[in-house]
Short mmCIF file of C-alpha atoms in Angstrom, two decimals:
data_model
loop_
_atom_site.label_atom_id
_atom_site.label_comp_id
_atom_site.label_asym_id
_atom_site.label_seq_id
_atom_site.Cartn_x
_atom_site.Cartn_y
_atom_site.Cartn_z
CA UNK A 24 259.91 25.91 77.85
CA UNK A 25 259.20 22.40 79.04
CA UNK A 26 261.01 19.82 77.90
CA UNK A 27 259.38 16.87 76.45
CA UNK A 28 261.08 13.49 78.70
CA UNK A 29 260.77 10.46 75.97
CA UNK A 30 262.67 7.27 76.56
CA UNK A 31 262.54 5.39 73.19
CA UNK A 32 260.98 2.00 74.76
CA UNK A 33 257.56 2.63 75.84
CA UNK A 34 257.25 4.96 72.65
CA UNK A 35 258.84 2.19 70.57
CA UNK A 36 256.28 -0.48 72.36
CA UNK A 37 253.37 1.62 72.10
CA UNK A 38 254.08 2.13 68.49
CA UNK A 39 254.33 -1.65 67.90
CA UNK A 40 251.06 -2.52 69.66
CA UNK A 41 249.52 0.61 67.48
CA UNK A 42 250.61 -1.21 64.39
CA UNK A 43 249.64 -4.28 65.06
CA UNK A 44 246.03 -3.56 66.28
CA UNK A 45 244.93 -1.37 63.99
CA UNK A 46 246.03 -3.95 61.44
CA UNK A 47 243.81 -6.24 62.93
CA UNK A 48 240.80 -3.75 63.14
CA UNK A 49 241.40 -3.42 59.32
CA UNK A 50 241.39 -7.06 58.26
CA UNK A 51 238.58 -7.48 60.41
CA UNK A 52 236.78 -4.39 58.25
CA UNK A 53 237.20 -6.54 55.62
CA UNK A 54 236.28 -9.89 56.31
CA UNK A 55 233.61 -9.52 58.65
CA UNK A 56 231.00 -11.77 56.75
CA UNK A 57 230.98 -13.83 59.71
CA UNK A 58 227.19 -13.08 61.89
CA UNK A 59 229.44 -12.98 64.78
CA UNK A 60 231.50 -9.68 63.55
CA UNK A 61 227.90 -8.21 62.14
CA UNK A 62 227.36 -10.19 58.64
CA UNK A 63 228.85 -7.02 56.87
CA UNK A 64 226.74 -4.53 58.86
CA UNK A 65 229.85 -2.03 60.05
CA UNK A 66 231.53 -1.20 56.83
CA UNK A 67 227.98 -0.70 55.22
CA UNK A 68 227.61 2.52 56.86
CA UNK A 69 230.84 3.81 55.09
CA UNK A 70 230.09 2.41 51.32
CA UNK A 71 226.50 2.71 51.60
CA UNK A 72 225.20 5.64 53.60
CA UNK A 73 228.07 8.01 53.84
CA UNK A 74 229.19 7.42 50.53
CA UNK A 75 225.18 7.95 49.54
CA UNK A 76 225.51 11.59 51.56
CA UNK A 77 228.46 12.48 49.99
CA UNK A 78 227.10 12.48 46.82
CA UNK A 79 224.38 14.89 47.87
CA UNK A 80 226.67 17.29 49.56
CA UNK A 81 228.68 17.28 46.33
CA UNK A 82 225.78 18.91 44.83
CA UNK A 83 226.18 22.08 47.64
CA UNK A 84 223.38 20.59 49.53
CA UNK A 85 222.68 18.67 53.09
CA UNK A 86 219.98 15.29 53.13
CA UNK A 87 217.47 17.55 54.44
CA UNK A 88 214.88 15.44 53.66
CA UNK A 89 216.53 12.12 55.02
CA UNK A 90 215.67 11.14 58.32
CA UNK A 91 219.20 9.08 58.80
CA UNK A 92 220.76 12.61 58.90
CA UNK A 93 220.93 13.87 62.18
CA UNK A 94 224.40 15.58 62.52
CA UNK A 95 225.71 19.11 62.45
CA UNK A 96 226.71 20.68 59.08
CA UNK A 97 230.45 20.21 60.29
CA UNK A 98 229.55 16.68 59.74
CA UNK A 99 229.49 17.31 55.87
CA UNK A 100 233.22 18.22 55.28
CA UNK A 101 234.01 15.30 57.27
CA UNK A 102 232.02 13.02 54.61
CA UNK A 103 233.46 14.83 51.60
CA UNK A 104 237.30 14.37 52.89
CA UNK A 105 237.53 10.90 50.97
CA UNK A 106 237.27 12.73 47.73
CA UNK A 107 240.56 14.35 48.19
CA UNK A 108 242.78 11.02 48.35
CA UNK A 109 240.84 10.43 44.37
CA UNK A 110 243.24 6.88 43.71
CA UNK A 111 241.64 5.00 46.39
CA UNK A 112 237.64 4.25 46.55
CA UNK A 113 235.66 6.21 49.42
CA UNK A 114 235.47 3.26 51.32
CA UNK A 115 239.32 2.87 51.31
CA UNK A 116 239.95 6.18 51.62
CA UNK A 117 237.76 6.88 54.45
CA UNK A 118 239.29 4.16 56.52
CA UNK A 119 242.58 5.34 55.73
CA UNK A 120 241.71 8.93 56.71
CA UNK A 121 240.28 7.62 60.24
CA UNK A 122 243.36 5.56 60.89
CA UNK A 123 245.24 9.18 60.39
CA UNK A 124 243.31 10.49 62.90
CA UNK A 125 243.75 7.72 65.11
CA UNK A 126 247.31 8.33 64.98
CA UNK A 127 247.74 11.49 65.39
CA UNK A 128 245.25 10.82 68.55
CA UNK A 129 247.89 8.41 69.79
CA UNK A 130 250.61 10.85 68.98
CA UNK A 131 249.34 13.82 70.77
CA UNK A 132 249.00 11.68 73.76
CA UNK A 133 252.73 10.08 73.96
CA UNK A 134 253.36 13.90 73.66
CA UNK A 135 251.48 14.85 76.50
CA UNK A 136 252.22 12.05 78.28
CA UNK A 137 256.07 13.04 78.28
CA UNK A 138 255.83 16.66 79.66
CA UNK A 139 256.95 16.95 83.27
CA UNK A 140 253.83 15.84 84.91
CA UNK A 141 252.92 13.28 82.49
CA UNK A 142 252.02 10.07 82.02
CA UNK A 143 251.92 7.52 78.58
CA UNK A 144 249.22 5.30 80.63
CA UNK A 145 246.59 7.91 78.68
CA UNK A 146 248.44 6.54 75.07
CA UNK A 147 248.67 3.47 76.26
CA UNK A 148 244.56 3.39 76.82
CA UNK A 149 243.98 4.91 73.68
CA UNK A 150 245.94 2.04 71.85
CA UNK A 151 244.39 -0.52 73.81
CA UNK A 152 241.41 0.52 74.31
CA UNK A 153 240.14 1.33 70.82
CA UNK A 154 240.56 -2.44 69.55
CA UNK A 155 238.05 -3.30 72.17
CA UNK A 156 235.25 -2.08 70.11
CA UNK A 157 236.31 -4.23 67.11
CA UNK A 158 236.37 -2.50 63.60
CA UNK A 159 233.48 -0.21 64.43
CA UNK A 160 235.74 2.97 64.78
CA UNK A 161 237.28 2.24 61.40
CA UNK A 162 233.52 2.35 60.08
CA UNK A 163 232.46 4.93 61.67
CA UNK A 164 233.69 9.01 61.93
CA UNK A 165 233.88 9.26 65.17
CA UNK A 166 237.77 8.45 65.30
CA UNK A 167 237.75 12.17 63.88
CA UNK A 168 235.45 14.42 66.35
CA UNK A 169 237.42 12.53 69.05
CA UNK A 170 240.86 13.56 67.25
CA UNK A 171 239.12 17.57 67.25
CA UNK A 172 238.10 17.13 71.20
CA UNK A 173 241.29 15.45 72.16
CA UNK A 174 243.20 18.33 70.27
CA UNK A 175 241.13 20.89 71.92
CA UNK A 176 241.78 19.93 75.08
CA UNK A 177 245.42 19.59 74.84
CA UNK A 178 245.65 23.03 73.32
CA UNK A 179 243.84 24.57 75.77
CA UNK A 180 246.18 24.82 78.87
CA UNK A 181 248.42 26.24 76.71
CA UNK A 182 246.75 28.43 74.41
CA UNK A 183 242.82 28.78 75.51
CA UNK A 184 241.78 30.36 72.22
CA UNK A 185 243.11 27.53 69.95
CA UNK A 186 241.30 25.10 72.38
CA UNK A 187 238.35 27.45 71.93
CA UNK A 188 238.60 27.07 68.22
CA UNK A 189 239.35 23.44 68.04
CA UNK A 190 236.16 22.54 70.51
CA UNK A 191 233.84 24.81 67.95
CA UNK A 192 235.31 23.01 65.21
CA UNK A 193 234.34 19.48 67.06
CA UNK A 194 230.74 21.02 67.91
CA UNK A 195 230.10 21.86 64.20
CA UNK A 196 231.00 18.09 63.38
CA UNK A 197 228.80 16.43 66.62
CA UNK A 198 227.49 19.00 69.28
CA UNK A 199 229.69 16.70 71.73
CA UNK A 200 232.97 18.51 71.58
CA UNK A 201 231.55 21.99 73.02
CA UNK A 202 231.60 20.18 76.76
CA UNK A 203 235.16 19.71 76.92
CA UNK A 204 235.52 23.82 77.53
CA UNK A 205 233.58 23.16 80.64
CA UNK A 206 236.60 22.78 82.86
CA UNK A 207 238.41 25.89 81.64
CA UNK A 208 240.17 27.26 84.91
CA UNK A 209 237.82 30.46 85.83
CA UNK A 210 238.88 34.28 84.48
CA UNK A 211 240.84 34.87 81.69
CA UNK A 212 241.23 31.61 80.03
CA UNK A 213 237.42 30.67 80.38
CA UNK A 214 236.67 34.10 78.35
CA UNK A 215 239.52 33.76 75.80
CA UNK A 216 238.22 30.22 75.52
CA UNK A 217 234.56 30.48 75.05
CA UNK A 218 234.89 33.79 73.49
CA UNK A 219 236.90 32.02 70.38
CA UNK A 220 234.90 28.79 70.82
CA UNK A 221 231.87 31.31 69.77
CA UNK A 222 233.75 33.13 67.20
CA UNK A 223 235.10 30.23 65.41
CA UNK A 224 231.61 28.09 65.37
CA UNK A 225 230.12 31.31 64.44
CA UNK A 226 232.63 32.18 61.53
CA UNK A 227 232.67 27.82 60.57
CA UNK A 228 228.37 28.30 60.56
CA UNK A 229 228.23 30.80 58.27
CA UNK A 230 230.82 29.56 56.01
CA UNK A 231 228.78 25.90 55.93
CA UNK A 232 225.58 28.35 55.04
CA UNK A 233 227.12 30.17 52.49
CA UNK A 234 228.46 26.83 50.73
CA UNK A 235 225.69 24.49 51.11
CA UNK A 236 221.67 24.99 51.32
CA UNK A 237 219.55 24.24 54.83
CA UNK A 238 222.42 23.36 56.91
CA UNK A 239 219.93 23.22 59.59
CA UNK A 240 217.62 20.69 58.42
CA UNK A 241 219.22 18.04 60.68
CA UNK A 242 217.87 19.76 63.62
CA UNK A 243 214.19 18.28 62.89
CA UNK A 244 215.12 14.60 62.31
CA UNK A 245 217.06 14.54 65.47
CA UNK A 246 214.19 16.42 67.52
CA UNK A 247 212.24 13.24 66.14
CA UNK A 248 214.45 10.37 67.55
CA UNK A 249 212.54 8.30 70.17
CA UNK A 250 214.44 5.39 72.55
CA UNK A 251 216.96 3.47 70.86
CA UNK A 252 217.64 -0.28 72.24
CA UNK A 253 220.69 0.31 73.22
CA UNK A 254 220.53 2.86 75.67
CA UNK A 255 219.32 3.08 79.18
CA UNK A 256 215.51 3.25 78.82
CA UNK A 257 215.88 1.41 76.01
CA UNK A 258 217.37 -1.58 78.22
CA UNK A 259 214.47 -1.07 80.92
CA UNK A 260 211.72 -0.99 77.89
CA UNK A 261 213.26 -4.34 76.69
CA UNK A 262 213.40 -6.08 80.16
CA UNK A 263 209.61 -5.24 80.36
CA UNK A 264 209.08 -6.84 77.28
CA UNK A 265 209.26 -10.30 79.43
CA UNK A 266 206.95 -9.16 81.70
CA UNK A 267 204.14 -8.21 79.04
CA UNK A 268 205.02 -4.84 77.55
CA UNK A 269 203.80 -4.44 73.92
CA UNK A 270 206.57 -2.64 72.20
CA UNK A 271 208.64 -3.72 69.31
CA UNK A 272 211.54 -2.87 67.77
CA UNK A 273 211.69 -1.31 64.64
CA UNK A 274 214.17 0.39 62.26
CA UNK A 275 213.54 4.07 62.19
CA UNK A 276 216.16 7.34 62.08
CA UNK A 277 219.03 5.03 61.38
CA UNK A 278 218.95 3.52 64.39
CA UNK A 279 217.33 0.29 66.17
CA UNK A 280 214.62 1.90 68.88
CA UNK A 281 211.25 0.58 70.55
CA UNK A 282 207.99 1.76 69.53
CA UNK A 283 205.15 1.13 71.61
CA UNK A 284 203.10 2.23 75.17
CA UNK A 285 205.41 4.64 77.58
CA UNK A 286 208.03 5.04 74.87
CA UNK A 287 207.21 8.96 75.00
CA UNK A 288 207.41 9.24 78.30
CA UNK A 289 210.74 7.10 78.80
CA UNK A 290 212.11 9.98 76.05
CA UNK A 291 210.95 12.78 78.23
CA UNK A 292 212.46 11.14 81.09
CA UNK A 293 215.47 10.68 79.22
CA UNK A 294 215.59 14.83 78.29
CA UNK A 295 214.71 15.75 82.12
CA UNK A 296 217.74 13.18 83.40
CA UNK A 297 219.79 15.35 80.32
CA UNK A 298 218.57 18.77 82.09
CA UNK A 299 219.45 17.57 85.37
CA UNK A 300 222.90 16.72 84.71
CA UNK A 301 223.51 20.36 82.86
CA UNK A 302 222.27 21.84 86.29
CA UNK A 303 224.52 19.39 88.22
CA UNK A 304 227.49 20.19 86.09
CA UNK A 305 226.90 24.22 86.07
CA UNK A 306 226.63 23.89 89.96
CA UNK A 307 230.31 21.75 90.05
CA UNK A 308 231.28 24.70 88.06
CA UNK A 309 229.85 27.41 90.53
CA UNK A 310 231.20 25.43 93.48
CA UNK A 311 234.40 24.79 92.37
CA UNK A 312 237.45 26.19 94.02
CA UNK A 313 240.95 24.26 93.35
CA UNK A 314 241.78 23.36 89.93
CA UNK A 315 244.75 21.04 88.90
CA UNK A 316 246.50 20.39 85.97
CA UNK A 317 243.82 17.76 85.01
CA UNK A 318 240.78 19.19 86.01
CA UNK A 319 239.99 20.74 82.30
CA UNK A 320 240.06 17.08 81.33
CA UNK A 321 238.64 15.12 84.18
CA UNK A 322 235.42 17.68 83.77
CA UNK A 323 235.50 17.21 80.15
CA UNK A 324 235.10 13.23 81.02
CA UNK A 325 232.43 13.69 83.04
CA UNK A 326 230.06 15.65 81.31
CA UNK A 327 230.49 13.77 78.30
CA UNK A 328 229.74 10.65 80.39
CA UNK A 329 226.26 12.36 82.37
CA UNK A 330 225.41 13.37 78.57
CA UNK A 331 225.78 9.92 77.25
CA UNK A 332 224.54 7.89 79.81
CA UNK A 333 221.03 10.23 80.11
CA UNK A 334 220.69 10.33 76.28
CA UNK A 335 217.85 8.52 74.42
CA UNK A 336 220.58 7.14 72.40
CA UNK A 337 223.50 5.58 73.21
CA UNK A 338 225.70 3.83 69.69
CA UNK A 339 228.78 1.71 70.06
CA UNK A 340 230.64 4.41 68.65
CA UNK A 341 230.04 6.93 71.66
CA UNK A 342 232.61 4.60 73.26
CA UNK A 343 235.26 6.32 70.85
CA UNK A 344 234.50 9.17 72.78
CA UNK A 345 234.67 8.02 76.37
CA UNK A 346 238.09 6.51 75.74
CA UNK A 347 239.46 9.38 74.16
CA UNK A 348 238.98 11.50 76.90
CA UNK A 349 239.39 9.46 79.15
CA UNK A 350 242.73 8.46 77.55
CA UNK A 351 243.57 12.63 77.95
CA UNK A 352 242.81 12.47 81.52
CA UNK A 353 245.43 9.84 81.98
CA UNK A 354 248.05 11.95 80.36
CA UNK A 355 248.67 13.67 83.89
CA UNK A 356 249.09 12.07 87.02
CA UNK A 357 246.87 14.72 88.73
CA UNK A 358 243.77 12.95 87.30
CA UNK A 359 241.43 11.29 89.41
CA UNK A 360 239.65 9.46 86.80
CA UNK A 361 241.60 6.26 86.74
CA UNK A 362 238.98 4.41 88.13
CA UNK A 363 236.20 5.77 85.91
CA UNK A 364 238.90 4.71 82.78
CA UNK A 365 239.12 1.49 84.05
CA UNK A 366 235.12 1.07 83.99
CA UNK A 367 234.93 2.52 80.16
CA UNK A 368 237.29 -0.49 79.19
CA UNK A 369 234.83 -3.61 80.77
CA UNK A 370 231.90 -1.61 79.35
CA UNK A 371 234.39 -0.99 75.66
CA UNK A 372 234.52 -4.10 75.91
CA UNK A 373 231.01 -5.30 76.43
CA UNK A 374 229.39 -3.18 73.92
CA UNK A 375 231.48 -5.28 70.93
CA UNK A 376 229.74 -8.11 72.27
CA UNK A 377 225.97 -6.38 72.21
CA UNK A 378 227.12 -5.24 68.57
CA UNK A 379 227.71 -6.13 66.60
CA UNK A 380 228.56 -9.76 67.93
CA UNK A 381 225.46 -10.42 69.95
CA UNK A 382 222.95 -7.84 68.45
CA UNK A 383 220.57 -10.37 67.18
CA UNK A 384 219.96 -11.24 70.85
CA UNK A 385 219.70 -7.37 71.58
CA UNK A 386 217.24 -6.76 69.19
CA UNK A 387 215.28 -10.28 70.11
CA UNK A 388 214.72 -9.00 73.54
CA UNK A 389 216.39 -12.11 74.42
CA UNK A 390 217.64 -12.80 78.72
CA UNK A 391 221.13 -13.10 76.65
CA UNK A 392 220.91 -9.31 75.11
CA UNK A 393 218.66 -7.37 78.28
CA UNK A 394 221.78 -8.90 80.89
CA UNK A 395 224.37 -7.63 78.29
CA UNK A 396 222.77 -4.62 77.89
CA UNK A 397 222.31 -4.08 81.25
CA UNK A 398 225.64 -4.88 82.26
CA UNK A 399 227.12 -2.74 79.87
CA UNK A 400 224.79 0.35 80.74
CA UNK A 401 224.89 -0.68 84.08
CA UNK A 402 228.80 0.15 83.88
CA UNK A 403 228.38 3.32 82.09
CA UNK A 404 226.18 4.97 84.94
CA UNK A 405 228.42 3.61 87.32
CA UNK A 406 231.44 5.22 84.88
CA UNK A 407 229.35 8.52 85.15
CA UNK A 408 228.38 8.57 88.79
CA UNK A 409 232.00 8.04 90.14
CA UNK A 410 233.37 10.29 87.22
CA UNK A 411 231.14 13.30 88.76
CA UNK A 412 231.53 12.62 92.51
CA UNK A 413 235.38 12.25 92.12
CA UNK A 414 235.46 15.64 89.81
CA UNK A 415 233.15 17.60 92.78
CA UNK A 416 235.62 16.06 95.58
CA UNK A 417 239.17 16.62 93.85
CA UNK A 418 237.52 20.52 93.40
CA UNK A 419 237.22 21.20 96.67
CA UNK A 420 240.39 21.84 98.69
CA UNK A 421 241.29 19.80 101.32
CA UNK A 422 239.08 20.96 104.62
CA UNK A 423 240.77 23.94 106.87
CA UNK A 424 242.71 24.61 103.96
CA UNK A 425 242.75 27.64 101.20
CA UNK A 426 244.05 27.18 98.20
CA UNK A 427 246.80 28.75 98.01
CA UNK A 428 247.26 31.37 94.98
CA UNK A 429 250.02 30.12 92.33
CA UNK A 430 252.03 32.04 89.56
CA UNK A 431 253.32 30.17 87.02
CA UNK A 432 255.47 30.88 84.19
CA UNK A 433 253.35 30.94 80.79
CA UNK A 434 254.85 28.14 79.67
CA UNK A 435 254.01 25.82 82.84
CA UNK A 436 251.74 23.13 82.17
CA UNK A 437 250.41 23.75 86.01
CA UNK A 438 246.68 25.94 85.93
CA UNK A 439 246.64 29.12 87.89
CA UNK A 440 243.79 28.80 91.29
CA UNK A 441 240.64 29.96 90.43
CA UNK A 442 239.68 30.63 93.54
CA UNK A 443 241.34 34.09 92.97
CA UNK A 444 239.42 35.11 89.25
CA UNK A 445 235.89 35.75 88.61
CA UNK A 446 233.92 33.08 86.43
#
């Protein structure tokens, strides 16, 4: 059994820096009248809208016919957790439930940080990084999926069927959490994996079904999202704008997008880009031949990343996910996504100022908000380029070489080669 190597310092500093940030990210939950920190936009998705959805699915039953809800039916037990902490207000107690999972993020991290192998630098982003996007993870539950994917990826070198179970669980909450079982080393733990991944999403569908009526219904509202401002072709639509283009913005399927000449045809670019980086990432996976400790996570990174940056929507919040995964992959020093993690921090930190600090200049099509914007998106391809071409190089074994085969004690945190198993 490994044994965990912990000197009380860095634990004791990261703990302290924990503390203290996250106590800032609550005060400024709650005073962030300002214009500057969003004029009370962020916590008005908790107290309005979620707490609005949770009354429905009190009732047994999903918004079916509201086109703000666009999430997975796992996405409804998240909502209704508040109720069980009854002696604070669903505001409060959401917060307080996403600053639980934000610890036990951090925690699981320091853990895996301090295994033979390890490194806190993954922690220490996590605890860093998060603050960067202001109090928008407090508002938002994306804190939580990330705890689920983070968990599942952990688990996984160790036991493949709880990190089978744990990504299902993640997928029922946002679809997200399903790529981080993409990097399962080839044979026996990809089909223990996926094989309880499908058995546990299949078992936590029909239990949703049998508890609340058309848990599918958000599959039609998010079929109908178009471009949303803040994502790639949402930042090219808004740069035309100043030479001429038509569009406008307009409020539509909770989100900010541009309505107007081409906007269908950015969207279907957007899906093919989203195709193409499926195909890219099932050929990595066909091509691969030497996997690492970290290449479960590094792979997780970037497909998350090729998803994100190709999607027709990209929300402050998918940050949350970036750095959480990212923060894994710096949990072992066989990663070879520290550049890629240091990219997600400039763009973290960027996307606080397009919202909700500068959003008014976003939405405006203003030279201030298209430069952010594409600085910040700018950063995120560049994030998901680099995170791809390092994953395809650190997969292939050094030229003249074969990878040698390796057996490991159950227990090891080192992955066997899969050079020697089928997929």
């Amino acid at each position: 059994m490994n044994r965990l190597r912990v000197t009380p310092g860095p634990v004791l500093a990261l703990s302290a820096v924990w503390l203290v940030t996250r106590a800032l990210m609550s005060w400024l939950l709650t005073h962030d009248s300002s214009p500057l920190l969003g004029g009370g936009a962020v916590p008005r998705e908790v107290w309005r809208l979620y707490f609005h959805w949770y009354g429905v699915l009190s009732h047994g039953a999903f918004p079916a016919h509201d086109s703000t809800w666009q999430y997975p039916p796992g996405a409804g037990v998240v909502l209704l957790a508040p109720g069980a902490l009854p002696w604070l207000t669903y505001f409060q107690s959401f917060v307080a439930l996403a600053l639980a999972a934000d610890a036990l993020v951090a925690a699981a991290l320091v853990r895996a940080g301090a295994r033979p192998g390890g490194s806190l630098l993954g922690a220490a982003l996590w605890t860093g990084g998060l603050p960067l996007l202001l109090h928008i993870p407090l508002a938002r539950y994306d804190v939580q999926v990330t705890a689920l994917a983070v968990a599942a990826l952990l688990a996984s070198g160790r036991s493949p069927r709880a990190g089978g179970v744990l990504a299902a669980l993640g997928a029922l909450v946002k679809v997200w959490p399903a790529l981080v079982l993409l990097g399962t080393p080839r044979g026996d733990a990809t089909r223990r994996a996926w094989g309880w991944a499908a058995a546990g999403g299949g078992l936590g569908l029909a239990l949703l079904a049998v508890s609340f009526s058309r848990p599918l219904a958000f599959l039609r509202e998010q079929g109908g999202r178009g471009v949303q401002i803040e994502s790639l072709g949402g930042t090219a639509l808004n740069l035309a704008r100043h030479a001429g283009w038509p569009g406008r913005p307009r409020y539509q399927y909770g989100a900010i997008e541009l309505v107007g000449p081409y906007v269908h045809a950015v969207a279907t670019l957007s899906l093919g880009l989203t195709a193409a980086a499926f195909g890219l990432l099932v050929l990595w996976r066909l091509r691969a031949r030497h996997w690492s400790p970290a290449t479960p996570y590094d792979a997780a990174l970037a497909a998350v990343l090729l998803f994100t940056v190709t999607s027709r929507v990209i929300s402050p919040q998918y940050l949350i996910w970036l750095l959480g995964l990212a923060a894994v992959c710096l949990t072992s020093r066989h990663t070879s996504q520290r550049p890629v993690a240091v990219l997600l921090l400039a763009a973290s930190a960027l996307s606080s100022l397009a919202y909700p600090m500068l959003y008014r200049e976003v939405v405006g099509g203003t030279w201030t908000g298209c430069l952010l914007m594409l600085a910040r998106n700018a950063l995120l391809a560049a994030a998901a380029v680099l995170s791809f071409v390092r994953l395809w190089r650190s997969a292939r074994p050094p030229a003249g070489e074969q990878a040698p085969p390796t057996r490991l004690r159950p227990d090891s945190d080192r992955l066997p080669d899969p050079a020697l198993s089928g997929l």
